Amino acid sequence: MFLICKPVNTIYGGAKIMENHFKNILTRNKKKNGFTLFLITILLTLLPGTLIACSSNTNEKGKTEPNSSILPAQADNQGGTQTTDVNKPDEALSADAQEIKSIAEKFSFAFFNGDTDLMKSYLTKPFEWDIEVFDGSAKEVTGITIKGLADIQEKNIGDTSVVSVEYRGAPQDDSFQYLTIELIKQPDGWKIRFYGVER
């Protein structure tokens, strides 16, 4: 003589009442939650877009590479900027790195302007390769940066070093080109024994 009863019937007063109660809960919450979720989704989609559009544009490259002044000779002829890839001032570079930087700046200026006579003054004698110059307009060259100076320590005569001059051949170019310069230390200073353009 056990009494078997359904818990729904005894706790809430009947299955019919419980069924209506659940229908009301589900019906009300669906409408409210659905509309609320829809509004939240729309806001989360639109809000970041407006915030990003209003934010200032920061350039990561500008944070890691210090800007130095435009070389006077290049300012008139190129319109580009001259920077180095080192995070320390020029006086923190080794003497060899400073000399190589000076040569790379002057040689790249001659390269962009098609001045083969000036280029020859920085090349080894005899120079085994054809002397080639930049095939575009020097006035359109921008974003000039010398890469590889920070790694150069004091070298002995006969040692070599390689630096790259990064640049954009025209303002509309979406990628950089590299003038790679290989130098050798000679008794009278550093001379360029090879150079070439990587696109």
XYZ file of C-alpha atoms in Angstrom:
199
model
C 0.000 0.000 0.000
C 2.242 2.459 -1.224
C 0.911 5.580 -2.680
C 2.486 6.317 -6.034
C 2.273 9.901 -7.054
C 4.013 12.062 -9.544
C 6.225 14.755 -8.013
C 4.942 17.357 -10.455
C 1.407 16.834 -9.250
C 2.208 17.186 -5.572
C 4.710 20.039 -5.645
C 3.080 22.548 -7.971
C -0.521 21.534 -7.857
C -0.842 19.492 -10.990
C 0.654 18.634 -14.325
C -1.533 21.092 -16.221
C -0.418 24.048 -14.117
C 3.225 23.013 -14.385
C 2.972 22.630 -18.134
C 1.447 26.105 -18.511
C 4.094 27.553 -16.206
C 6.960 26.126 -18.328
C 5.311 27.323 -21.542
C 5.081 30.847 -20.153
C 8.710 30.810 -18.996
C 9.994 29.554 -22.313
C 7.766 31.824 -24.365
C 8.638 35.000 -22.450
C 12.370 34.285 -22.200
C 12.717 33.401 -25.857
C 11.238 36.698 -26.956
C 13.173 38.750 -24.438
C 16.472 36.881 -24.768
C 16.278 36.722 -28.534
C 15.691 40.440 -28.902
C 18.294 41.272 -26.266
C 20.866 38.994 -27.870
C 20.093 40.518 -31.254
C 20.697 44.046 -29.918
C 23.910 43.024 -28.156
C 25.202 41.335 -31.315
C 24.471 44.405 -33.441
C 26.134 46.719 -30.906
C 29.209 44.504 -30.610
C 29.488 44.397 -34.386
C 29.128 48.138 -34.979
C 30.866 49.568 -31.919
C 34.408 48.217 -32.554
C 34.220 49.376 -36.162
C 33.461 52.932 -35.129
C 36.124 52.875 -32.432
C 38.762 51.586 -34.837
C 37.855 54.220 -37.406
C 38.222 56.971 -34.789
C 41.478 55.695 -33.308
C 44.830 57.130 -34.318
C 46.931 55.185 -36.769
C 50.153 54.006 -35.145
C 52.966 52.425 -37.101
C 54.916 49.676 -35.357
C 57.875 50.291 -37.622
C 58.078 53.875 -36.441
C 58.399 52.691 -32.841
C 61.393 50.465 -33.474
C 63.346 52.539 -35.937
C 64.558 55.981 -34.964
C 64.246 58.723 -37.543
C 67.239 60.804 -38.433
C 67.370 63.843 -40.638
C 67.348 63.696 -44.408
C 70.790 63.910 -45.899
C 71.207 67.382 -47.403
C 72.290 66.013 -50.775
C 69.345 63.636 -50.891
C 66.728 66.106 -49.705
C 66.905 68.084 -52.931
C 67.086 65.108 -55.255
C 65.055 62.312 -53.706
C 62.434 63.563 -51.322
C 62.936 60.408 -49.238
C 64.068 59.978 -45.679
C 67.246 58.412 -44.419
C 67.205 56.239 -41.301
C 69.239 53.436 -39.844
C 68.095 50.222 -38.228
C 70.006 50.690 -35.007
C 68.288 51.564 -31.766
C 71.278 53.523 -30.549
C 72.849 56.778 -31.706
C 75.621 56.847 -34.295
C 78.290 57.326 -31.639
C 77.312 53.923 -30.173
C 78.165 52.246 -33.502
C 81.666 50.902 -33.994
C 84.070 53.018 -36.058
C 83.796 50.508 -38.908
C 79.974 50.619 -38.762
C 80.027 54.425 -38.912
C 82.352 54.372 -41.923
C 80.194 51.748 -43.666
C 77.073 53.809 -42.945
C 78.657 56.866 -44.544
C 79.722 54.868 -47.614
C 76.288 53.216 -47.951
C 74.535 56.609 -47.764
C 76.767 58.216 -50.389
C 76.834 55.165 -52.654
C 73.045 54.739 -52.549
C 72.635 58.449 -53.356
C 74.884 57.999 -56.422
C 73.058 54.755 -57.344
C 69.609 56.392 -57.250
C 70.800 59.436 -59.213
C 72.701 57.443 -61.859
C 76.078 59.005 -60.979
C 78.455 56.237 -62.115
C 81.575 58.366 -61.546
C 80.713 58.823 -57.868
C 79.805 55.129 -57.598
C 83.213 54.109 -58.997
C 84.979 56.000 -56.201
C 83.467 53.563 -53.658
C 84.097 50.342 -55.632
C 87.108 48.030 -55.407
C 89.647 48.250 -58.192
C 89.304 46.293 -60.381
C 85.525 45.874 -60.068
C 84.466 42.586 -61.703
C 80.814 43.414 -62.313
C 78.897 45.770 -64.600
C 78.056 49.092 -62.991
C 74.273 49.354 -62.873
C 72.174 52.267 -61.648
C 68.600 52.710 -60.433
C 66.153 52.485 -63.331
C 63.502 54.792 -61.845
C 63.334 58.416 -60.818
C 65.451 59.343 -57.796
C 62.793 61.878 -56.759
C 60.285 59.068 -56.209
C 62.500 56.973 -53.914
C 61.165 56.949 -50.343
C 61.633 55.093 -47.073
C 65.405 54.693 -47.280
C 66.737 52.666 -44.349
C 70.172 51.105 -43.892
C 69.918 47.615 -42.378
C 72.673 45.596 -40.730
C 74.787 48.328 -39.116
C 74.189 47.256 -35.516
C 75.883 43.886 -36.119
C 79.148 45.372 -37.411
C 82.019 45.322 -34.912
C 85.656 46.306 -35.442
C 87.083 44.360 -38.396
C 90.552 43.500 -39.663
C 91.915 44.227 -43.125
C 90.488 41.648 -45.532
C 87.264 41.155 -43.515
C 83.903 41.685 -45.207
C 80.574 43.140 -44.137
C 77.149 43.231 -45.759
C 74.477 45.912 -45.362
C 71.183 46.463 -47.147
C 69.632 49.744 -48.153
C 65.872 49.275 -47.934
C 63.754 51.615 -50.083
C 60.546 52.030 -52.039
C 61.189 52.726 -55.708
C 57.993 54.775 -56.021
C 55.439 56.108 -53.515
C 52.739 53.738 -54.780
C 54.912 50.617 -54.319
C 53.485 48.305 -51.684
C 56.747 46.479 -51.012
C 60.343 47.377 -50.307
C 63.337 46.741 -52.526
C 66.839 46.179 -51.199
C 70.165 47.424 -52.482
C 72.516 44.862 -50.930
C 76.097 46.063 -50.549
C 79.066 43.806 -49.737
C 82.145 45.684 -48.548
C 85.723 44.599 -47.869
C 88.108 46.358 -45.508
C 91.279 47.443 -47.298
C 94.324 49.330 -45.960
C 92.844 52.597 -47.285
C 89.351 51.931 -45.842
C 86.172 50.113 -46.819
C 85.420 49.477 -50.504
C 82.376 47.917 -52.164
C 83.222 44.673 -53.899
C 79.647 43.747 -54.885
C 76.192 45.303 -54.944
C 72.848 44.228 -56.319
C 69.120 44.901 -56.084
C 66.680 42.412 -54.563
C 63.031 42.930 -55.411
